[in-house]
PDB file of C-alpha atoms in Angstrom:
ATOM      1  CA  MET Z  16     -33.398  64.214  23.293  1.00  0.00           C
ATOM      2  CA  ALA Z  17     -31.481  62.953  20.311  1.00  0.00           C
ATOM      3  CA  GLU Z  18     -27.719  63.477  20.193  1.00  0.00           C
ATOM      4  CA  TRP Z  19     -25.971  64.413  16.945  1.00  0.00           C
ATOM      5  CA  PHE Z  20     -22.464  65.250  15.777  1.00  0.00           C
ATOM      6  CA  PHE Z  21     -21.559  67.661  13.017  1.00  0.00           C
ATOM      7  CA  GLU Z  22     -20.234  65.849   9.968  1.00  0.00           C
ATOM      8  CA  PRO Z  23     -17.001  67.814   9.408  1.00  0.00           C
ATOM      9  CA  GLY Z  24     -16.817  67.224   5.668  1.00  0.00           C
ATOM     10  CA  HIS Z  25     -20.247  68.781   5.166  1.00  0.00           C
ATOM     11  CA  THR Z  26     -20.296  71.481   7.831  1.00  0.00           C
ATOM     12  CA  ALA Z  27     -18.733  74.866   7.163  1.00  0.00           C
ATOM     13  CA  ALA Z  28     -18.723  78.491   8.274  1.00  0.00           C
ATOM     14  CA  GLU Z  29     -18.523  81.469   5.934  1.00  0.00           C
ATOM     15  CA  PHE Z  30     -17.879  85.112   6.718  1.00  0.00           C
ATOM     16  CA  CYS Z  31     -18.524  88.175   4.600  1.00  0.00           C
ATOM     17  CA  VAL Z  32     -17.128  91.652   5.343  1.00  0.00           C
ATOM     18  CA  ARG Z  33     -17.006  94.954   3.475  1.00  0.00           C
ATOM     19  CA  HIS Z  34     -13.682  95.684   1.758  1.00  0.00           C
ATOM     20  CA  MET Z  35     -12.327  99.042   0.573  1.00  0.00           C
ATOM     21  CA  MET Z  36     -15.819 100.560   0.830  1.00  0.00           C
ATOM     22  CA  VAL Z  37     -16.827  99.118  -2.562  1.00  0.00           C
ATOM     23  CA  THR Z  38     -17.116  95.337  -2.350  1.00  0.00           C
ATOM     24  CA  TYR Z  39     -17.170  92.340  -0.002  1.00  0.00           C
ATOM     25  CA  VAL Z  40     -14.645  89.653   0.832  1.00  0.00           C
ATOM     26  CA  ARG Z  41     -15.833  86.177   1.744  1.00  0.00           C
ATOM     27  CA  GLY Z  42     -13.911  83.542   3.615  1.00  0.00           C
ATOM     28  CA  HIS Z  43     -14.530  79.982   4.703  1.00  0.00           C
ATOM     29  CA  PHE Z  44     -13.727  77.614   7.514  1.00  0.00           C
ATOM     30  CA  LYS Z  45     -14.193  73.928   6.727  1.00  0.00           C
ATOM     31  CA  ASN Z  46     -14.044  70.976   9.083  1.00  0.00           C
ATOM     32  CA  VAL Z  47     -16.316  72.465  11.746  1.00  0.00           C
ATOM     33  CA  GLN Z  48     -16.510  70.042  14.695  1.00  0.00           C
ATOM     34  CA  GLY Z  49     -19.231  69.853  17.288  1.00  0.00           C
ATOM     35  CA  ARG Z  50     -22.186  68.230  18.959  1.00  0.00           C
ATOM     36  CA  LEU Z  51     -25.880  68.969  19.001  1.00  0.00           C
ATOM     37  CA  VAL Z  52     -28.794  67.879  21.148  1.00  0.00           C
ATOM     38  CA  PHE Z  53     -31.929  68.363  19.045  1.00  0.00           C
ATOM     39  CA  ASP Z  54     -35.423  66.991  18.626  1.00  0.00           C
ATOM     40  CA  PRO Z  55     -37.659  68.791  16.112  1.00  0.00           C
ATOM     41  CA  ALA Z  56     -40.636  68.026  18.372  1.00  0.00           C
ATOM     42  CA  ASN Z  57     -38.969  69.912  21.249  1.00  0.00           C
ATOM     43  CA  PRO Z  58     -36.491  72.436  19.807  1.00  0.00           C
ATOM     44  CA  ARG Z  59     -36.515  74.627  22.937  1.00  0.00           C
ATOM     45  CA  ALA Z  60     -34.523  71.928  24.766  1.00  0.00           C
ATOM     46  CA  SER Z  61     -31.730  71.998  22.171  1.00  0.00           C
ATOM     47  CA  ARG Z  62     -28.108  72.808  22.837  1.00  0.00           C
ATOM     48  CA  VAL Z  63     -25.044  72.982  20.640  1.00  0.00           C
ATOM     49  CA  GLU Z  64     -21.281  73.156  20.971  1.00  0.00           C
ATOM     50  CA  ALA Z  65     -19.101  73.844  17.948  1.00  0.00           C
ATOM     51  CA  ARG Z  66     -15.474  74.660  17.290  1.00  0.00           C
ATOM     52  CA  LEU Z  67     -13.466  75.428  14.237  1.00  0.00           C
ATOM     53  CA  ASP Z  68      -9.805  75.580  13.465  1.00  0.00           C
ATOM     54  CA  ALA Z  69      -9.030  79.271  12.925  1.00  0.00           C
ATOM     55  CA  LYS Z  70      -5.913  78.319  10.964  1.00  0.00           C
ATOM     56  CA  SER Z  71      -8.130  76.729   8.297  1.00  0.00           C
ATOM     57  CA  LEU Z  72      -9.383  80.144   7.154  1.00  0.00           C
ATOM     58  CA  TRP Z  73      -9.483  80.399   3.342  1.00  0.00           C
ATOM     59  CA  THR Z  74     -10.409  83.398   1.171  1.00  0.00           C
ATOM     60  CA  GLY Z  75      -8.706  82.284  -2.024  1.00  0.00           C
ATOM     61  CA  GLU Z  76      -5.854  84.785  -1.654  1.00  0.00           C
ATOM     62  CA  PRO Z  77      -2.885  83.289   0.271  1.00  0.00           C
ATOM     63  CA  ALA Z  78      -1.340  86.626   1.324  1.00  0.00           C
ATOM     64  CA  ARG Z  79      -4.687  87.876   2.646  1.00  0.00           C
ATOM     65  CA  ASP Z  80      -5.251  84.556   4.453  1.00  0.00           C
ATOM     66  CA  GLU Z  81      -1.892  84.910   6.228  1.00  0.00           C
ATOM     67  CA  HIS Z  82      -2.745  88.483   7.232  1.00  0.00           C
ATOM     68  CA  LEU Z  83      -6.137  87.375   8.586  1.00  0.00           C
ATOM     69  CA  ARG Z  84      -4.420  84.621  10.605  1.00  0.00           C
ATOM     70  CA  SER Z  85      -1.909  87.124  12.045  1.00  0.00           C
ATOM     71  CA  ALA Z  86      -2.148  89.079  15.302  1.00  0.00           C
ATOM     72  CA  ASP Z  87      -3.746  91.934  13.302  1.00  0.00           C
ATOM     73  CA  PHE Z  88      -6.910  89.842  12.989  1.00  0.00           C
ATOM     74  CA  LEU Z  89      -7.538  86.333  14.408  1.00  0.00           C
ATOM     75  CA  ASP Z  90      -4.118  85.797  16.019  1.00  0.00           C
ATOM     76  CA  VAL Z  91      -4.310  82.052  15.422  1.00  0.00           C
ATOM     77  CA  ALA Z  92      -0.913  81.469  17.046  1.00  0.00           C
ATOM     78  CA  GLN Z  93      -2.447  82.498  20.389  1.00  0.00           C
ATOM     79  CA  HIS Z  94      -6.087  81.591  19.666  1.00  0.00           C
ATOM     80  CA  PRO Z  95      -6.230  78.556  17.362  1.00  0.00           C
ATOM     81  CA  GLU Z  96      -9.965  77.886  17.786  1.00  0.00           C
ATOM     82  CA  ILE Z  97     -13.204  79.769  17.408  1.00  0.00           C
ATOM     83  CA  THR Z  98     -15.984  78.282  19.548  1.00  0.00           C
ATOM     84  CA  PHE Z  99     -19.723  78.605  20.053  1.00  0.00           C
ATOM     85  CA  ALA Z 100     -21.890  77.113  22.801  1.00  0.00           C
ATOM     86  CA  GLY Z 101     -25.601  77.811  22.989  1.00  0.00           C
ATOM     87  CA  SER Z 102     -28.671  76.450  24.721  1.00  0.00           C
ATOM     88  CA  LYS Z 103     -31.241  79.242  24.738  1.00  0.00           C
ATOM     89  CA  VAL Z 104     -33.669  78.507  21.909  1.00  0.00           C
ATOM     90  CA  ASP Z 105     -36.684  80.554  20.934  1.00  0.00           C
ATOM     91  CA  VAL Z 106     -39.064  79.115  18.346  1.00  0.00           C
ATOM     92  CA  VAL Z 107     -39.892  81.799  15.767  1.00  0.00           C
ATOM     93  CA  GLY Z 108     -41.528  79.657  13.058  1.00  0.00           C
ATOM     94  CA  ASP Z 109     -42.331  76.087  12.054  1.00  0.00           C
ATOM     95  CA  HIS Z 110     -38.670  75.371  11.259  1.00  0.00           C
ATOM     96  CA  ASP Z 111     -37.043  78.581  12.443  1.00  0.00           C
ATOM     97  CA  TYR Z 112     -35.337  79.257  15.750  1.00  0.00           C
ATOM     98  CA  ARG Z 113     -33.255  81.867  17.482  1.00  0.00           C
ATOM     99  CA  LEU Z 114     -30.300  80.224  19.235  1.00  0.00           C
ATOM    100  CA  THR Z 115     -28.443  82.397  21.725  1.00  0.00           C
ATOM    101  CA  GLY Z 116     -25.044  81.439  23.028  1.00  0.00           C
ATOM    102  CA  ALA Z 117     -21.433  82.334  23.680  1.00  0.00           C
ATOM    103  CA  LEU Z 118     -19.158  82.978  20.699  1.00  0.00           C
ATOM    104  CA  THR Z 119     -15.426  83.095  21.441  1.00  0.00           C
ATOM    105  CA  ILE Z 120     -12.988  84.670  18.978  1.00  0.00           C
ATOM    106  CA  ARG Z 121      -9.423  85.658  19.930  1.00  0.00           C
ATOM    107  CA  GLY Z 122     -10.148  84.577  23.502  1.00  0.00           C
ATOM    108  CA  MET Z 123     -12.974  87.120  23.840  1.00  0.00           C
ATOM    109  CA  THR Z 124     -16.456  85.764  24.502  1.00  0.00           C
ATOM    110  CA  ARG Z 125     -19.651  87.601  23.613  1.00  0.00           C
ATOM    111  CA  GLU Z 126     -23.296  86.561  23.537  1.00  0.00           C
ATOM    112  CA  VAL Z 127     -24.674  86.278  20.009  1.00  0.00           C
ATOM    113  CA  ALA Z 128     -27.971  85.131  18.561  1.00  0.00           C
ATOM    114  CA  LEU Z 129     -28.126  82.896  15.494  1.00  0.00           C
ATOM    115  CA  LYS Z 130     -31.134  82.755  13.195  1.00  0.00           C
ATOM    116  CA  VAL Z 131     -31.416  79.012  12.560  1.00  0.00           C
ATOM    117  CA  HIS Z 132     -33.467  77.345   9.844  1.00  0.00           C
ATOM    118  CA  TYR Z 133     -33.986  73.592  10.237  1.00  0.00           C
ATOM    119  CA  LEU Z 134     -33.792  71.980   6.787  1.00  0.00           C
ATOM    120  CA  GLY Z 135     -35.151  68.585   7.841  1.00  0.00           C
ATOM    121  CA  GLN Z 136     -33.686  65.107   8.108  1.00  0.00           C
ATOM    122  CA  TRP Z 137     -33.206  62.101   5.889  1.00  0.00           C
ATOM    123  CA  LYS Z 138     -31.868  58.536   6.085  1.00  0.00           C
ATOM    124  CA  THR Z 139     -28.774  58.326   3.916  1.00  0.00           C
ATOM    125  CA  PRO Z 140     -25.847  56.036   3.117  1.00  0.00           C
ATOM    126  CA  TRP Z 141     -22.782  56.175   5.375  1.00  0.00           C
ATOM    127  CA  TRP Z 142     -19.549  55.293   3.641  1.00  0.00           C
ATOM    128  CA  GLU Z 143     -16.485  54.048   5.517  1.00  0.00           C
ATOM    129  CA  ASP Z 144     -13.493  52.717   3.603  1.00  0.00           C
ATOM    130  CA  GLY Z 145     -15.588  52.287   0.461  1.00  0.00           C
ATOM    131  CA  VAL Z 146     -18.326  50.317   2.234  1.00  0.00           C
ATOM    132  CA  ASP Z 147     -21.864  51.607   2.829  1.00  0.00           C
ATOM    133  CA  LYS Z 148     -22.413  51.086   6.580  1.00  0.00           C
ATOM    134  CA  GLY Z 149     -25.633  53.080   6.593  1.00  0.00           C
ATOM    135  CA  PRO Z 150     -28.235  54.098   6.717  1.00  0.00           C
ATOM    136  CA  LYS Z 151     -27.581  57.029   9.022  1.00  0.00           C
ATOM    137  CA  THR Z 152     -29.998  59.843   9.754  1.00  0.00           C
ATOM    138  CA  ARG Z 153     -28.737  63.283   8.748  1.00  0.00           C
ATOM    139  CA  ALA Z 154     -30.244  66.643   9.630  1.00  0.00           C
ATOM    140  CA  GLY Z 155     -29.475  69.980   8.026  1.00  0.00           C
ATOM    141  CA  PHE Z 156     -29.362  73.480   9.457  1.00  0.00           C
ATOM    142  CA  LEU Z 157     -28.631  76.926   8.080  1.00  0.00           C
ATOM    143  CA  ALA Z 158     -27.662  79.555  10.661  1.00  0.00           C
ATOM    144  CA  LYS Z 159     -26.874  83.245  10.215  1.00  0.00           C
ATOM    145  CA  THR Z 160     -25.772  86.134  12.376  1.00  0.00           C
ATOM    146  CA  THR Z 161     -23.949  89.445  12.142  1.00  0.00           C
ATOM    147  CA  ILE Z 162     -21.245  90.445  14.597  1.00  0.00           C
ATOM    148  CA  ASN Z 163     -19.122  93.524  15.117  1.00  0.00           C
ATOM    149  CA  ARG Z 164     -15.536  92.298  14.786  1.00  0.00           C
ATOM    150  CA  HIS Z 165     -14.300  95.011  17.168  1.00  0.00           C
ATOM    151  CA  ASP Z 166     -16.278  93.339  19.989  1.00  0.00           C
ATOM    152  CA  PHE Z 167     -13.814  90.434  19.683  1.00  0.00           C
ATOM    153  CA  GLY Z 168     -10.629  92.494  19.471  1.00  0.00           C
ATOM    154  CA  VAL Z 169     -10.352  92.039  15.704  1.00  0.00           C
ATOM    155  CA  SER Z 170      -9.714  95.716  15.102  1.00  0.00           C
ATOM    156  CA  TRP Z 171      -6.906  96.194  12.558  1.00  0.00           C
ATOM    157  CA  ASN Z 172      -7.793  98.737   9.891  1.00  0.00           C
ATOM    158  CA  ALA Z 173      -6.409 101.492   7.700  1.00  0.00           C
ATOM    159  CA  THR Z 174      -8.143 104.648   6.563  1.00  0.00           C
ATOM    160  CA  LEU Z 175      -8.941 105.637   3.003  1.00  0.00           C
ATOM    161  CA  ASP Z 176      -9.654 109.069   1.618  1.00  0.00           C
ATOM    162  CA  ARG Z 177     -12.993 110.704   2.470  1.00  0.00           C
ATOM    163  CA  GLY Z 178     -13.162 108.811   5.792  1.00  0.00           C
ATOM    164  CA  GLY Z 179     -13.397 105.294   4.384  1.00  0.00           C
ATOM    165  CA  VAL Z 180     -11.754 102.206   5.839  1.00  0.00           C
ATOM    166  CA  VAL Z 181     -10.131  99.115   4.362  1.00  0.00           C
ATOM    167  CA  VAL Z 182     -12.214  96.630   6.381  1.00  0.00           C
ATOM    168  CA  GLY Z 183     -15.802  97.084   7.555  1.00  0.00           C
ATOM    169  CA  GLY Z 184     -16.743  96.514  11.171  1.00  0.00           C
ATOM    170  CA  LEU Z 185     -19.767  94.269  10.641  1.00  0.00           C
ATOM    171  CA  VAL Z 186     -19.195  90.655   9.671  1.00  0.00           C
ATOM    172  CA  ASP Z 187     -21.993  88.455   8.326  1.00  0.00           C
ATOM    173  CA  ILE Z 188     -21.590  84.820   9.339  1.00  0.00           C
ATOM    174  CA  THR Z 189     -23.343  81.870   7.706  1.00  0.00           C
ATOM    175  CA  LEU Z 190     -23.127  78.307   8.985  1.00  0.00           C
ATOM    176  CA  ASP Z 191     -24.135  75.283   6.927  1.00  0.00           C
ATOM    177  CA  ALA Z 192     -24.391  72.303   9.278  1.00  0.00           C
ATOM    178  CA  GLU Z 193     -25.008  68.677   8.502  1.00  0.00           C
ATOM    179  CA  ALA Z 194     -25.523  66.624  11.639  1.00  0.00           C
ATOM    180  CA  ILE Z 195     -25.423  62.834  11.954  1.00  0.00           C
ATOM    181  CA  LEU Z 196     -27.697  61.137  14.484  1.00  0.00           C
ATOM    182  CA  GLU Z 197     -25.552  59.407  17.093  1.00  0.00           C
ATOM    183  CA  LYS Z 198     -28.055  58.538  19.832  1.00  0.00           C
ATOM    184  CA  PRO Z 199     -31.811  58.658  19.100  1.00  0.00           C
TER     185      PRO Z 199
END
């Protein structure tokens, strides 16, 4: 099986959660690090490990970002990383898989399933210090899931009139991953 690493500059996680009952807030984590064992001819044997720096959270609103990093939400002082490790792969289409694994947020681990779409691979340049040291083989993946934030102890909220809440419980997560072939 081929071994890959996630190219941090081109791998990111996004979350989307309901806000004030009327709209959605999106946030991003860049610089996702990790490793992948993957062969498109044998996807069932795949496995992945990924981690992201919870402090890198960005929504575009500095005060909100600080609140999300606080103990009310991610508690990054105590839990600086969010991790995922998965190795159970079900093939659900020609380029579509269901990857089940352990997601850890705030020190709480739960099993989640990601819907993964394999975008293919391509030989590309590889720039280091202004010099093309390629070609390198890159592969792309798009993964999505929905979690209940309360399952991970991310439970701060405030009530609104008529029974509404400031922050919804369900969080949509999208991962855009670009992997570089390390060992064929």
